[in-house]
Short mmCIF file of C-alpha atoms and ligand atoms in Angstrom, two decimals:
data_model
loop_
_atom_site.label_atom_id
_atom_site.label_comp_id
_atom_site.label_asym_id
_atom_site.label_seq_id
_atom_site.Cartn_x
_atom_site.Cartn_y
_atom_site.Cartn_z
CA UNK A 1 -20.59 -7.09 5.23
CA UNK A 2 -19.69 -9.26 8.15
CA UNK A 3 -17.15 -11.40 9.86
CA UNK A 4 -17.42 -14.95 8.56
CA UNK A 5 -16.57 -18.34 10.25
CA UNK A 6 -13.03 -19.47 9.48
CA UNK A 7 -12.56 -22.98 8.29
CA UNK A 8 -10.42 -25.18 10.51
CA UNK A 9 -7.75 -27.75 9.51
CA UNK A 10 -9.46 -30.93 8.42
CA UNK A 11 -11.87 -29.21 6.27
CA UNK A 12 -11.10 -30.40 2.68
CA UNK A 13 -11.83 -26.95 1.26
CA UNK A 14 -8.54 -25.85 2.88
CA UNK A 15 -6.69 -28.34 0.76
CA UNK A 16 -7.93 -27.11 -2.64
CA UNK A 17 -5.97 -25.08 -5.16
CA UNK A 18 -7.85 -21.65 -5.45
CA UNK A 19 -8.88 -20.17 -8.78
CA UNK A 20 -7.55 -16.93 -10.31
CA UNK A 21 -9.50 -13.67 -10.24
CA UNK A 22 -10.39 -12.45 -13.72
CA UNK A 23 -12.81 -9.65 -13.00
CA UNK A 24 -11.34 -6.81 -10.93
CA UNK A 25 -13.33 -4.06 -9.36
CA UNK A 26 -16.53 -6.19 -9.22
CA UNK A 27 -19.16 -5.86 -6.47
CA UNK A 28 -18.51 -9.58 -5.65
CA UNK A 29 -14.81 -9.09 -5.11
CA UNK A 30 -15.40 -5.94 -3.08
CA UNK A 31 -17.85 -7.87 -0.87
CA UNK A 32 -15.40 -10.71 -0.47
CA UNK A 33 -12.69 -8.30 0.57
CA UNK A 34 -14.94 -6.51 3.04
CA UNK A 35 -15.84 -9.82 4.62
CA UNK A 36 -12.22 -10.91 4.80
CA UNK A 37 -11.15 -7.62 6.41
CA UNK A 38 -14.02 -7.84 8.97
CA UNK A 39 -12.99 -11.49 9.73
CA UNK A 40 -9.34 -10.77 10.06
CA UNK A 41 -9.79 -7.75 12.32
CA UNK A 42 -12.34 -9.43 14.60
CA UNK A 43 -9.89 -12.27 15.15
CA UNK A 44 -6.95 -9.90 15.45
CA UNK A 45 -5.12 -11.80 12.65
CA UNK A 46 -2.22 -10.60 10.58
CA UNK A 47 -3.46 -12.16 7.36
CA UNK A 48 -6.28 -14.08 5.71
CA UNK A 49 -6.72 -15.99 2.54
CA UNK A 50 -10.07 -16.32 0.84
CA UNK A 51 -10.15 -20.17 1.14
CA UNK A 52 -10.12 -19.82 4.86
CA UNK A 53 -13.70 -18.50 4.67
CA UNK A 54 -14.64 -21.05 2.04
CA UNK A 55 -14.10 -19.02 -1.06
CA UNK A 56 -11.66 -20.79 -3.46
CA UNK A 57 -10.20 -17.79 -5.12
CA UNK A 58 -6.55 -16.41 -5.18
CA UNK A 59 -7.10 -13.51 -2.82
CA UNK A 60 -5.13 -12.80 0.31
CA UNK A 61 -4.94 -9.83 2.65
CA UNK A 62 -2.50 -9.00 5.35
CA UNK A 63 -1.38 -6.10 7.50
CA UNK A 64 0.74 -5.73 10.60
CA UNK A 65 0.70 -2.58 12.60
CA UNK A 66 1.86 -2.88 16.11
CA UNK A 67 -0.01 -6.11 16.56
CA UNK A 68 0.08 -6.98 20.38
CA UNK A 69 0.78 -10.59 19.45
CA UNK A 70 3.95 -9.60 17.60
CA UNK A 71 5.54 -6.94 19.70
CA UNK A 72 8.86 -7.49 17.91
CA UNK A 73 7.46 -7.84 14.48
CA UNK A 74 8.15 -5.29 11.76
CA UNK A 75 5.03 -3.54 10.48
CA UNK A 76 3.70 -4.67 7.05
CA UNK A 77 1.57 -2.26 4.95
CA UNK A 78 -2.22 -3.17 4.62
CA UNK A 79 -2.25 -5.13 1.51
CA UNK A 80 -4.74 -6.82 -0.84
CA UNK A 81 -2.85 -9.33 -3.02
CA UNK A 82 -4.64 -11.11 -5.87
CA UNK A 83 -3.35 -13.76 -8.15
CA UNK A 84 0.15 -13.62 -6.48
CA UNK A 85 3.38 -14.90 -8.01
CA UNK A 86 6.25 -15.44 -5.44
CA UNK A 87 9.88 -15.62 -6.44
CA UNK A 88 12.53 -16.26 -3.87
CA UNK A 89 15.50 -14.02 -4.26
CA UNK A 90 17.89 -16.71 -2.85
CA UNK A 91 17.85 -20.10 -1.33
CA UNK A 92 18.32 -18.73 2.12
CA UNK A 93 15.56 -19.79 4.55
CA UNK A 94 14.97 -19.22 8.14
CA UNK A 95 12.68 -20.73 10.78
CA UNK A 96 10.22 -18.93 12.98
CA UNK A 97 7.06 -19.74 14.87
CA UNK A 98 3.76 -19.43 13.10
CA UNK A 99 0.11 -19.85 13.92
CA UNK A 100 -2.93 -19.79 11.73
CA UNK A 101 -6.60 -18.92 12.29
CA UNK A 102 -7.42 -22.32 10.74
CA UNK A 103 -5.21 -24.12 13.33
CA UNK A 104 -6.42 -22.46 16.47
CA UNK A 105 -4.42 -22.72 19.62
CA UNK A 106 -1.34 -24.09 18.03
CA UNK A 107 2.14 -22.90 16.90
CA UNK A 108 4.83 -24.49 14.83
CA UNK A 109 8.34 -23.70 13.76
CA UNK A 110 8.21 -23.16 10.02
CA UNK A 111 11.04 -22.67 7.39
CA UNK A 112 10.50 -19.91 4.94
CA UNK A 113 12.48 -18.09 2.30
CA UNK A 114 14.18 -15.08 3.88
CA UNK A 115 13.76 -12.84 1.01
CA UNK A 116 11.48 -12.84 -2.01
CA UNK A 117 9.75 -10.88 -4.70
CA UNK A 118 5.98 -10.93 -4.92
CA UNK A 119 3.85 -9.71 -7.71
CA UNK A 120 0.19 -9.62 -8.23
CA UNK A 121 -2.80 -7.29 -8.39
CA UNK A 122 -4.75 -5.10 -6.05
CA UNK A 123 -8.51 -5.07 -5.86
CA UNK A 124 -8.73 -2.67 -8.78
CA UNK A 125 -6.35 -4.65 -10.95
CA UNK A 126 -3.30 -2.40 -10.26
CA UNK A 127 0.08 -4.06 -10.30
CA UNK A 128 1.84 -4.95 -7.07
CA UNK A 129 5.54 -5.75 -7.29
CA UNK A 130 7.53 -5.82 -3.99
CA UNK A 131 10.78 -7.29 -2.73
CA UNK A 132 10.60 -7.97 1.01
CA UNK A 133 12.38 -9.98 3.74
CA UNK A 134 11.90 -11.13 7.24
CA UNK A 135 8.49 -11.15 8.78
CA UNK A 136 6.87 -9.51 5.77
CA UNK A 137 8.17 -12.26 3.56
CA UNK A 138 7.00 -14.85 6.03
CA UNK A 139 3.45 -13.58 6.16
CA UNK A 140 3.14 -13.44 2.34
CA UNK A 141 4.44 -17.05 2.09
CA UNK A 142 2.08 -18.23 4.75
CA UNK A 143 -0.99 -16.57 3.16
CA UNK A 144 -0.10 -17.55 -0.39
CA UNK A 145 0.35 -21.26 0.75
CA UNK A 146 -3.38 -21.24 1.56
CA UNK A 147 -4.06 -20.65 -2.16
CA UNK A 148 -2.22 -23.93 -2.88
CA UNK A 149 -4.04 -25.85 -0.21
CA UNK A 150 -0.97 -25.85 2.04
CA UNK A 151 -1.27 -25.31 5.82
CA UNK A 152 1.81 -24.37 7.80
CA UNK A 153 1.91 -27.68 9.77
CA UNK A 154 2.55 -29.38 6.42
CA UNK A 155 5.89 -27.47 6.28
CA UNK A 156 7.24 -28.15 9.74
CA UNK A 157 10.46 -30.05 9.45
CA UNK A 158 10.68 -31.41 13.02
CA UNK A 159 7.22 -32.13 14.50
CA UNK A 160 8.70 -31.83 18.02
CA UNK A 161 8.47 -28.06 17.11
CA UNK A 162 4.63 -28.13 16.88
CA UNK A 163 2.36 -27.65 19.82
CA UNK A 164 -0.16 -25.76 21.84
CA UNK A 165 0.63 -22.10 22.05
CA UNK A 166 -0.05 -21.81 25.80
CA UNK A 167 2.23 -24.86 26.55
CA UNK A 168 5.00 -23.66 24.20
CA UNK A 169 4.92 -20.13 25.42
CA UNK A 170 3.38 -20.17 28.96
CA UNK A 171 4.57 -16.67 29.87
CA UNK A 172 3.15 -15.02 26.81
CA UNK A 173 -0.42 -14.07 25.89
CA UNK A 174 -0.04 -15.87 22.57
CA UNK A 175 -3.26 -15.99 20.44
CA UNK A 176 -4.01 -17.45 17.04
CA UNK A 177 -2.86 -15.78 13.90
NI1 NI B 201 -3.08 -19.21 7.90
#
């Protein structure tokens, strides 16, 4: 198991729609998840989607526990989410800054649904069904977008709110997500 290179924006593999998982608990799936965890932890990310390491499958992972990059962010439980289905609870959206390991060095102001329900499976095929809001909801939407071939810059409404992290936030030690 090992950390793997993260594809960067411009790679056509990031624009594909990923395929569902049909075989849970397989050695291949466990190996993929191990590589995803190693990659996310090495890069100090809050989430990673399988297509970001060149695997076009509907698998995302995320976790937030006192990440130094997000001192104010609520913690999010360590989650493996497979074949996710997202359902917004209302039309309410809010905007906040996002980054992405596939768009290194950049930040953008991205609208996301404030509150949503997400359903899917864990690595053993167990059901996941959560209703979340705020940063947790934002992370889920960002990661699941990768499964549709959508990168966060494609959702920015006003491109004047897109730029280099160290220019936008000169007084903060902002890294990539
Ligand atoms: Ni991302």
